[in-house]
CSV table of C-alpha atoms in Angstrom, one decimal:
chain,number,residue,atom,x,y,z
A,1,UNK,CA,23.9,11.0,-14.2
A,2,UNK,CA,23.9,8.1,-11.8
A,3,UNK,CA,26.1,5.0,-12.9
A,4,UNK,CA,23.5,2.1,-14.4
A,5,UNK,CA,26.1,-0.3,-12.4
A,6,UNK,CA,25.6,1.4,-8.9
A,7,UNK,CA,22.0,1.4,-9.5
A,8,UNK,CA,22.4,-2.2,-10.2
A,9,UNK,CA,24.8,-2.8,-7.1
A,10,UNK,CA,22.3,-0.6,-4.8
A,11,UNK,CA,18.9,-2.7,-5.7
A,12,UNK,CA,20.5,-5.8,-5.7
A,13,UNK,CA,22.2,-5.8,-1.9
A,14,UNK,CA,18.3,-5.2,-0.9
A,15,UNK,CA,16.5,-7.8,-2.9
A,16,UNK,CA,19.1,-10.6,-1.1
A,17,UNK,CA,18.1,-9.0,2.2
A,18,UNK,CA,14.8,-11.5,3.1
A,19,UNK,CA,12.3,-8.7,4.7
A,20,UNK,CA,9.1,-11.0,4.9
A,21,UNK,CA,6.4,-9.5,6.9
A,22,UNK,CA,6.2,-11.7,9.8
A,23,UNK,CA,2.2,-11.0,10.4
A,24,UNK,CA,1.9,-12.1,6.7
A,25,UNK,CA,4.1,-15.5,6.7
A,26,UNK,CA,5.5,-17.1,9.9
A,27,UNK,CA,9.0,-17.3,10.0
A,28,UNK,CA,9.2,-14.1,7.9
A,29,UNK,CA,12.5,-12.0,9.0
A,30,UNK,CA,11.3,-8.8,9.2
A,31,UNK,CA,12.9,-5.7,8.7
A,32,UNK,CA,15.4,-5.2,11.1
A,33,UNK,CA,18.3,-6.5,9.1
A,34,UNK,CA,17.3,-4.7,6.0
A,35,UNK,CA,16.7,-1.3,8.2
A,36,UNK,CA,20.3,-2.0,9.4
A,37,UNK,CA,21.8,-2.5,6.0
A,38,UNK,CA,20.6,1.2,4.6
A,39,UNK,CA,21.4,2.7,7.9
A,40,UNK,CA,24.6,1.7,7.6
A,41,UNK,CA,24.4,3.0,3.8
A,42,UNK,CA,22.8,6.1,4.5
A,43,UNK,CA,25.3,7.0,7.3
A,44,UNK,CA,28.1,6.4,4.7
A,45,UNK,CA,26.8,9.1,2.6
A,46,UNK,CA,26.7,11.2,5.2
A,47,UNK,CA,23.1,11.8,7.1
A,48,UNK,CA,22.0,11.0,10.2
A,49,UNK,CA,20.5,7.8,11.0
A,50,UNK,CA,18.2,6.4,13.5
A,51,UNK,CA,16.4,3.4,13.9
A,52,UNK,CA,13.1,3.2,15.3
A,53,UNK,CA,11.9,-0.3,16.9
A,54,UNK,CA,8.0,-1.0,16.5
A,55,UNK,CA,8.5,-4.6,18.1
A,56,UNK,CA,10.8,-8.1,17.7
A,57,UNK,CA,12.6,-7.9,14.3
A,58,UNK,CA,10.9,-4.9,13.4
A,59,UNK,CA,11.8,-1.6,12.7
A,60,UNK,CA,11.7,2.1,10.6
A,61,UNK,CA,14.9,3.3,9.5
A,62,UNK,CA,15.0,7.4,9.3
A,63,UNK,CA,18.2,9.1,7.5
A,64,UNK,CA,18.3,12.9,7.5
A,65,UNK,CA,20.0,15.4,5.2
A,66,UNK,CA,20.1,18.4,7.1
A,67,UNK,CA,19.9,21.5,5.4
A,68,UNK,CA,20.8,24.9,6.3
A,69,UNK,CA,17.8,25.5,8.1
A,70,UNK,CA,16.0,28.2,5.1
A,71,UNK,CA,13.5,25.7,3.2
A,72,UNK,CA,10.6,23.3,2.9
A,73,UNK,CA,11.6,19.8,4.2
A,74,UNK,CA,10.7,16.7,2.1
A,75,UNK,CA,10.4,12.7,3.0
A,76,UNK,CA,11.2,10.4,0.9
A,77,UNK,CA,9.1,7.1,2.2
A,78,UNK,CA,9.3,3.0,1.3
A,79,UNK,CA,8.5,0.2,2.9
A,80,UNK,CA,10.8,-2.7,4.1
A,81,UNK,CA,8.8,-5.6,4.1
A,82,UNK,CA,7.4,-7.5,1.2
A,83,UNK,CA,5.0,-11.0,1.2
A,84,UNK,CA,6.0,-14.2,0.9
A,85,UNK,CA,7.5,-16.6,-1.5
A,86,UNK,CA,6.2,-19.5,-2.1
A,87,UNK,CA,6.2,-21.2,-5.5
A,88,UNK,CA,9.5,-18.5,-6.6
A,89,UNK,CA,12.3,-20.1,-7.8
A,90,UNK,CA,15.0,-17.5,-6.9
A,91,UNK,CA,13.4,-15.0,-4.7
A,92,UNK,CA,16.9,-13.6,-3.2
A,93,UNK,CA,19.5,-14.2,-5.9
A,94,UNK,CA,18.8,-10.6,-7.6
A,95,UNK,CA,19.1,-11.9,-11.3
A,96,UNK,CA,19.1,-9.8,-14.1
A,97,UNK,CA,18.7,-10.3,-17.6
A,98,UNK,CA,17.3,-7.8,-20.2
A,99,UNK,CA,17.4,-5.0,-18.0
A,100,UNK,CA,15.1,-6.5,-15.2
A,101,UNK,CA,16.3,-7.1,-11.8
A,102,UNK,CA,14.2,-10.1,-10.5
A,103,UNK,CA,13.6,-11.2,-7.0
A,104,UNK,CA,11.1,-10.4,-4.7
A,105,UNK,CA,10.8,-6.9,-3.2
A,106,UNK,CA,12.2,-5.9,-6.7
A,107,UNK,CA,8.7,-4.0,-7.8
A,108,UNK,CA,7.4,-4.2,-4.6
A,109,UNK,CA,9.1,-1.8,-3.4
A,110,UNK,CA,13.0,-2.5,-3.2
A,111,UNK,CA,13.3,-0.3,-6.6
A,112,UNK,CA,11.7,2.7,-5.2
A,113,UNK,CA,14.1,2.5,-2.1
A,114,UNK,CA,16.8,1.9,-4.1
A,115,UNK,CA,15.8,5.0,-6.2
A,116,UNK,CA,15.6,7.0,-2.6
A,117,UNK,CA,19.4,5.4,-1.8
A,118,UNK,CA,21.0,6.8,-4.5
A,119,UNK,CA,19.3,10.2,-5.0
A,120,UNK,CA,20.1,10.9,-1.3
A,121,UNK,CA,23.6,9.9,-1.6
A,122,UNK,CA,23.6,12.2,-4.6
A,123,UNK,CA,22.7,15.6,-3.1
A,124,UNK,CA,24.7,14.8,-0.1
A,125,UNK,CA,27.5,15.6,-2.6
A,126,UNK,CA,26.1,18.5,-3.7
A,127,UNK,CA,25.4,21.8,-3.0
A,128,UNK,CA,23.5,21.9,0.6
A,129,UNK,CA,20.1,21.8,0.5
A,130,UNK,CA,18.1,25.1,2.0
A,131,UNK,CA,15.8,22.4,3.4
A,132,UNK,CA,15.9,19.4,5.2
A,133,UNK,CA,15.4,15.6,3.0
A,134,UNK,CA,14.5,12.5,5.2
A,135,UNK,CA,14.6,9.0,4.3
A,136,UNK,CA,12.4,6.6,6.1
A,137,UNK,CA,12.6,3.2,5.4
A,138,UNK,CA,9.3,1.7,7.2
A,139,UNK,CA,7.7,-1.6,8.3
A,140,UNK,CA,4.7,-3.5,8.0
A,141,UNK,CA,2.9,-1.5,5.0
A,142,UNK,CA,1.9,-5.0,3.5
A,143,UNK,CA,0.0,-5.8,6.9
A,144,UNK,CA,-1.5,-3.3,8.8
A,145,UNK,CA,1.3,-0.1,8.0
A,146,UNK,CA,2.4,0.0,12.1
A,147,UNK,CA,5.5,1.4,10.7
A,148,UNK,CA,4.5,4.4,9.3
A,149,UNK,CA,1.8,4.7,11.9
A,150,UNK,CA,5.1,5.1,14.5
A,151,UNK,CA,6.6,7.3,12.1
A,152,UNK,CA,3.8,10.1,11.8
A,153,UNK,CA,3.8,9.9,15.9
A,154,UNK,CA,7.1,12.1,16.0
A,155,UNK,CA,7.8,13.1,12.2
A,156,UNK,CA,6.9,15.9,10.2
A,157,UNK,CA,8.0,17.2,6.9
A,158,UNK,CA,5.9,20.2,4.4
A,159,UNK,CA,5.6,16.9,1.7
A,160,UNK,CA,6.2,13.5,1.0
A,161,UNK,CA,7.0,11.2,-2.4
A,162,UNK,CA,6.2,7.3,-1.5
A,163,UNK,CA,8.2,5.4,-4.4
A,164,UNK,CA,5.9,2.6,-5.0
A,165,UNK,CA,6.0,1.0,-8.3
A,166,UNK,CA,3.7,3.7,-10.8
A,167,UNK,CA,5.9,3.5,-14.1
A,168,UNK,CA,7.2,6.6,-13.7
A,169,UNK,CA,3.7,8.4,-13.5
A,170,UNK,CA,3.1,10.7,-10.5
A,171,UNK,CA,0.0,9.2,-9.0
A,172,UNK,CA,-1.8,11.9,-7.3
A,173,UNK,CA,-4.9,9.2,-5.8
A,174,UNK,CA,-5.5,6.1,-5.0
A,175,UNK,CA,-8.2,3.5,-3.2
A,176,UNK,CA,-8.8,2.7,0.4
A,177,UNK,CA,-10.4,-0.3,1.4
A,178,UNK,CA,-12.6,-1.4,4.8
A,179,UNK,CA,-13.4,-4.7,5.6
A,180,UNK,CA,-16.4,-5.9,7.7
A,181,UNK,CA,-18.0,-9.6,8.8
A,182,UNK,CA,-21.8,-10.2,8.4
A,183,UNK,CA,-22.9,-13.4,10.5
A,184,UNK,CA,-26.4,-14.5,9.5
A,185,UNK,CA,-28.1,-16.6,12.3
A,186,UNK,CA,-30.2,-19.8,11.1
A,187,UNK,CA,-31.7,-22.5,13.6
A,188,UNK,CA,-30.3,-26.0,13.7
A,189,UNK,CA,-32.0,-29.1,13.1
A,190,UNK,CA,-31.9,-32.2,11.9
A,191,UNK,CA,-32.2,-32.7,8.1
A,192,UNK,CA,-34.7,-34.8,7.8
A,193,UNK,CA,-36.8,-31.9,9.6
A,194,UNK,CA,-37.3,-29.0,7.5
A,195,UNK,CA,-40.1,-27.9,9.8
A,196,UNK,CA,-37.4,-27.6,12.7
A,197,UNK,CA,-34.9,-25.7,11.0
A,198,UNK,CA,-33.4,-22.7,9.4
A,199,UNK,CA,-30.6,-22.7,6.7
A,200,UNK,CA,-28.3,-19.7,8.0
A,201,UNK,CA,-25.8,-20.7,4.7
A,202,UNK,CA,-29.4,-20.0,2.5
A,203,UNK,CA,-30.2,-16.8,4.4
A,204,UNK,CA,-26.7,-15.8,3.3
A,205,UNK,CA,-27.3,-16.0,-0.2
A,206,UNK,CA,-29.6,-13.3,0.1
A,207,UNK,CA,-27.1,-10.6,1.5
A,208,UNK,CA,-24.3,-12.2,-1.5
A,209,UNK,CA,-27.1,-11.0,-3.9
A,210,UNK,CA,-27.4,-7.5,-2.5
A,211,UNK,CA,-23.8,-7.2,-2.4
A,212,UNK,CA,-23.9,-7.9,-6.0
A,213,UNK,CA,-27.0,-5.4,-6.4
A,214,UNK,CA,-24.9,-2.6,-4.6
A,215,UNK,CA,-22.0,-3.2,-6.9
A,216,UNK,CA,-24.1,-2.8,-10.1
A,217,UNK,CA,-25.2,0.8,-8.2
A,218,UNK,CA,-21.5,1.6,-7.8
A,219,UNK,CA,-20.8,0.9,-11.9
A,220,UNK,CA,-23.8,3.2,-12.3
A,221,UNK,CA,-23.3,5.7,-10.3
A,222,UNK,CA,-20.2,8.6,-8.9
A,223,UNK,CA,-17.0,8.3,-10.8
A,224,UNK,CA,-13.4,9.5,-9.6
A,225,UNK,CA,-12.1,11.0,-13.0
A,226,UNK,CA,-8.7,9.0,-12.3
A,227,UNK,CA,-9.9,5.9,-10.0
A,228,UNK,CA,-13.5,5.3,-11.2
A,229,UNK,CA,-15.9,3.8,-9.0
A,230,UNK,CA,-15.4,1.9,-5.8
A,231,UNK,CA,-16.0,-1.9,-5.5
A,232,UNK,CA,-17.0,-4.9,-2.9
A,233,UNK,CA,-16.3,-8.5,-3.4
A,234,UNK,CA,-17.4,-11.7,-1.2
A,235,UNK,CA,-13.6,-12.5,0.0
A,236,UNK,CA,-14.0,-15.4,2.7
A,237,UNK,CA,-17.3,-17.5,3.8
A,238,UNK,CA,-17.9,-20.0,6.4
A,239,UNK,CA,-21.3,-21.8,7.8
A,240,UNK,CA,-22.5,-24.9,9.0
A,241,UNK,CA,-21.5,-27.7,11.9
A,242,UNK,CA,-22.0,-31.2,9.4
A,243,UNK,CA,-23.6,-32.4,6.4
A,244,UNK,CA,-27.0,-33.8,8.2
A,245,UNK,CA,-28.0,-30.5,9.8
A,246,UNK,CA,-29.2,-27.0,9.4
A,247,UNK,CA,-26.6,-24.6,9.4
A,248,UNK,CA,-27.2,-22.2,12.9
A,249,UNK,CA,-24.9,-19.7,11.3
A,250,UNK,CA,-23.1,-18.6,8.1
A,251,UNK,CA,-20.2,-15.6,7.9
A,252,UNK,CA,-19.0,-14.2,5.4
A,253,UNK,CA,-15.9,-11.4,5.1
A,254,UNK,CA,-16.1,-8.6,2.3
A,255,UNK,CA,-13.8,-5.8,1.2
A,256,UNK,CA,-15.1,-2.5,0.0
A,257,UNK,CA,-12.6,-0.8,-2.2
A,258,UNK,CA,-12.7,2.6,-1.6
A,259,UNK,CA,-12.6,6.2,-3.8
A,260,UNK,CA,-12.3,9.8,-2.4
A,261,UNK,CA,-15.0,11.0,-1.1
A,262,UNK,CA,-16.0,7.2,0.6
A,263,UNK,CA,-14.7,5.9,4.1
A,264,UNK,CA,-15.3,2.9,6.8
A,265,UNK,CA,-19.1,5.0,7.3
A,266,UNK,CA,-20.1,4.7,3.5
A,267,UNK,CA,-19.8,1.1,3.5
A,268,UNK,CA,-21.5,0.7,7.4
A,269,UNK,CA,-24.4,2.6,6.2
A,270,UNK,CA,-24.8,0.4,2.8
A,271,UNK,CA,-24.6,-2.9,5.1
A,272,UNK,CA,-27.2,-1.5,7.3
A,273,UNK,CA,-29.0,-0.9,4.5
A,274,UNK,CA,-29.0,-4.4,3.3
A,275,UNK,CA,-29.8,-5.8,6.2
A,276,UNK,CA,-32.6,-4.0,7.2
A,277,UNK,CA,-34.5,-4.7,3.7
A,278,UNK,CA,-33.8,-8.2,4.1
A,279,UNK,CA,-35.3,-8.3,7.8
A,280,UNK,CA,-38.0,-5.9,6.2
A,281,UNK,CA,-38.5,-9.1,3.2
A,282,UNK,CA,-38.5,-11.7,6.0
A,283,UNK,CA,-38.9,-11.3,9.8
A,284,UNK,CA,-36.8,-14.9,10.0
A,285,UNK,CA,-33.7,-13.4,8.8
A,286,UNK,CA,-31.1,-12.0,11.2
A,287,UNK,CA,-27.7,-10.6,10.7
A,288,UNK,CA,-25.3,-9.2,12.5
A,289,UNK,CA,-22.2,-6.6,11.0
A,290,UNK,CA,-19.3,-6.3,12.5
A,291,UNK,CA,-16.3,-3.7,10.7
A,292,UNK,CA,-13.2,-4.4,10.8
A,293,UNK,CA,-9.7,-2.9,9.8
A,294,UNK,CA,-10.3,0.6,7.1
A,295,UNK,CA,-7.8,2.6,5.4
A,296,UNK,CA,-8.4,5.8,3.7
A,297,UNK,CA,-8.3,6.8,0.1
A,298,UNK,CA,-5.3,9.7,-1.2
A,299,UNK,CA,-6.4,12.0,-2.8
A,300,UNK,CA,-3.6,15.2,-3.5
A,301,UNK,CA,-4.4,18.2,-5.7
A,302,UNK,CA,-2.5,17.7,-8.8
A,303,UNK,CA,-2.2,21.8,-7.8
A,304,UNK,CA,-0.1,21.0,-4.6
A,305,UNK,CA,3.3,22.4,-4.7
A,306,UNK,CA,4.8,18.4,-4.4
A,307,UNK,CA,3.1,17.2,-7.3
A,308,UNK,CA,3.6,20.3,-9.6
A,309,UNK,CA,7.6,20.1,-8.8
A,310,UNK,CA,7.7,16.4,-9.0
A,311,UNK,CA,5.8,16.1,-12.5
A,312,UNK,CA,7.8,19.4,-13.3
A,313,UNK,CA,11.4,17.1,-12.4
A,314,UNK,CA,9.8,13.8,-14.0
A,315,UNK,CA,9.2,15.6,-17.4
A,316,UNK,CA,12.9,17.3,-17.5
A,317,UNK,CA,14.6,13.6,-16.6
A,318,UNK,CA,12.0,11.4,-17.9
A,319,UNK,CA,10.5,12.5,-21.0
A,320,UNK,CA,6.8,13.2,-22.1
A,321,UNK,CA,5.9,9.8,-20.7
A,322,UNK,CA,5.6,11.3,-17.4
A,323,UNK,CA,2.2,12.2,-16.5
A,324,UNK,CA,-0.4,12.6,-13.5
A,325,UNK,CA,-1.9,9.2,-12.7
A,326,UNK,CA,-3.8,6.9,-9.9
A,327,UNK,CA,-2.5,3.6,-8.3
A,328,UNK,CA,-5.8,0.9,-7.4
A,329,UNK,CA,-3.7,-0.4,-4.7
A,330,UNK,CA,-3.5,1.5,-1.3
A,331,UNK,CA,-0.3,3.0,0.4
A,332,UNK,CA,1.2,4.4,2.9
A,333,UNK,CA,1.2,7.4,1.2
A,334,UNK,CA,-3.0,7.9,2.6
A,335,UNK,CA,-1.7,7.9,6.4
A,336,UNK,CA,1.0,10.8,5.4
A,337,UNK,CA,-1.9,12.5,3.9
A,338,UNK,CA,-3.9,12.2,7.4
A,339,UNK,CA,-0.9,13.5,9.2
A,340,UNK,CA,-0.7,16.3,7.1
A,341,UNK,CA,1.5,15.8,5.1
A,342,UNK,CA,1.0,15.8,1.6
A,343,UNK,CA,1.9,12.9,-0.6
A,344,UNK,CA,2.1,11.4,-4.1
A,345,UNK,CA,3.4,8.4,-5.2
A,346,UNK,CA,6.5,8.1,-7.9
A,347,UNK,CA,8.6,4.9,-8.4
A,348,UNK,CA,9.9,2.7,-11.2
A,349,UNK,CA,8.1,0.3,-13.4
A,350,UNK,CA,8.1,-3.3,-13.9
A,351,UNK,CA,5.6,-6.4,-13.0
A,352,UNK,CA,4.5,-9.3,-10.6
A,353,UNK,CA,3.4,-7.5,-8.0
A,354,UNK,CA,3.4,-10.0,-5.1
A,355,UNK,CA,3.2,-12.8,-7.6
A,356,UNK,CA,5.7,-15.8,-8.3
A,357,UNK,CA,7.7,-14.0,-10.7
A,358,UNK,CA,8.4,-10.1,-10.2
A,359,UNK,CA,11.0,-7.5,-11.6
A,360,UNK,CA,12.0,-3.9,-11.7
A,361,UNK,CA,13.3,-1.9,-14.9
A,362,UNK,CA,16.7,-1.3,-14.2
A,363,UNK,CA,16.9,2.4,-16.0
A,364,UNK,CA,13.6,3.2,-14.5
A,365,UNK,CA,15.3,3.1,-11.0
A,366,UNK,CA,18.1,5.0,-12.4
A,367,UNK,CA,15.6,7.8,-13.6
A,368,UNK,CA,13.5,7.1,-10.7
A,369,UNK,CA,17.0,8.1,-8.9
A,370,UNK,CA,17.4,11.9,-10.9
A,371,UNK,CA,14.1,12.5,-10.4
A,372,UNK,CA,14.2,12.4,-7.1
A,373,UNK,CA,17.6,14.5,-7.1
A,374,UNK,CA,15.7,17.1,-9.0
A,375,UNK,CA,12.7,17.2,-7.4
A,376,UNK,CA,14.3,17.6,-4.2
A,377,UNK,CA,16.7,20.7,-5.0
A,378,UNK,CA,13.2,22.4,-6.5
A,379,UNK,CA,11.1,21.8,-3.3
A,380,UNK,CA,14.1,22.2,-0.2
A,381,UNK,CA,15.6,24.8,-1.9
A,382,UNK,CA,19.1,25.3,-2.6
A,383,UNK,CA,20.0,28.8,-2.3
């Protein structure tokens, strides 16, 4: 059993690390220090270490247990950064009280790496593993995931556990996303002169009601039996030059939520859609799409040798809590899964997920922790 103070001791030296993601808040650190600081851990437990740089203050941290050469490799993956702080009144001081551990990073995902610490530093004590387990600490998930981009460039392993925050559930799936711009075009005028002008910002209220149309088709229609159905929201919108004239244009930013089965073309095709009906309802309206960044759903069998052995550890160490499950927020765990490599997510509970106050159940890192031991001697082998 791992020592409820060393779990403590572990998480905490992390939380008073600032990693803010630079791309999210200026002035953010990065992760450079914090991918130092479990280096230097990891190398004191005895696996390799390398840092990989992906640009100023930012960089992957990879520790490998080598095994003796005779089993399936496994990756245990987190990510270094966290968002901002604004409006927290101790986001660095790694309080706890009640069991919690509170600071940011703590959910989000500071336990999980903790968890991935500790459980490494455990079976480097043991009995060799047949196969080889690699930590990677990684940057930028909570932007645009460049550091686990790099990392799929010159890594492979046969699976992968991401410990974001799931309660102790082994989440098998969970949603993408795609945003894209539409930009309708009006024609300026003066507002006294109706005649003269068309009202781009009006024209837009047209395509917000189709977006709320093709929602109402989502609710209705294909369900993932652990995600449901996929979603789009109006997120940003911007129009006009001054109060006494017609707009000339109006944009407006969206966000798709994706489930398996949907990608970037799904949600192309339905704004094509849109737009050509309302061009069809009036030849005065004009649009124009443009897509932006899209990240794929996960979807892993719940058959997959990964998520049989993890659920199979999770039930011996954590009790009939423990159960398949789906996360609504995206990962990195969906790039692995491109790569090839096939993922599931399993952390510790908590709450405040990127909000102004956020903790992490101490004993849930802990069995997050022997989970991960036992998971890992079941999949790499140790015979």
């Amino acid at each position: 059993m791992i020592e409820p103070s060393r779990v403590e001791e572990v998480l905490a030296g992390l939380v008073r690390i600032e990693s803010i993601n630079p791309k999210l808040v200026a002035g953010g650190s990065g992760e450079a220090s914090i991918a130092r600081h479990i280096g230097d851990f990891l190398r004191e437990a005895g696996l390799s270490v390398r840092l990989q740089e992906i640009g100023e203050a930012r960089s992957n941290v990879v520790g490998i247990l080598r095994g003796r050469g005779q089993g399936r490799s496994l990756m245990l993956n987190g990510h270094l950064d966290t968002v901002g702080v604004e409006g927290m009144a101790e986001p660095f001081t790694a309080r706890v009280e009640n069991g919690r551990l509170y600071g940011r990073g703590a959910q989000d995902m500071k336990g999980g790496l903790a968890a991935a610490l500790l459980a490494a530093a455990a079976l480097a004590e043991g009995p060799r593993l047949a196969g080889d387990l690699l930590v990677a600490g990684v940057a930028d998930e909570e932007y645009m995931s460049a550091g686990t981009r790099e990392l799929v460039k010159t890594v492979r392993t046969d699976a992968a556990i991401v410990m974001e925050p799931t309660g102790l559930e082994v989440a098998v799936a969970h949603k993408g996303f795609v945003w894209a711009e539409i930009e309708t075009q009006g024609l300026a005028a003066h507002g006294s002169r109706p005649q003269d002008g068309l009202d781009a910002i009006a024209l837009m209220g047209r395509v917000l009601g189709e977006a709320e149309a093709l929602q109402a088709r989502l609710d209705s229609g294909r369900r993932h039996p652990l995600l449901g159905c996929g979603s789009v929201h109006a997120s940003l919108i911007s129009g006009g030059q001054e109060l006494s004239s017609y707009p000339a244009q109006c944009r407006l930013s969206l966000e798709r939520r994706l489930v398996p089965g949907e990608d970037a073309a799904t949600f192309e095709e339905e704004l094509r859609v849109i737009v050509a009906r309302l061009g069809q309802q009036d030849p005065h309206f004009s649009a124009r799409i443009e897509m932006g960044y899209a990240a794929s759903p996960l979807e892993t069998a719940q058959e997959s040798l990964i998520a049989k052995t993890l659920l199979a550890s999770a039930g011996k160490v954590v009790g009939p809590r423990t159960r398949f499950g789906a996360q609504s927020f995206w990962t990195d765990a969906a790039l692995l899964n491109d790569a090839g490599i096939p993922s599931v997510l399993f952390g510790p509970g908590g709450e405040g997920l990127h909000s102004q106050v956020e903790f992490v159940n101490l004993d849930d890192v802990r069995l997050c922790a022997e989970t991960l031991v036992d998971c890992a001697r079941a999949f790499c082998g140790t015979h």
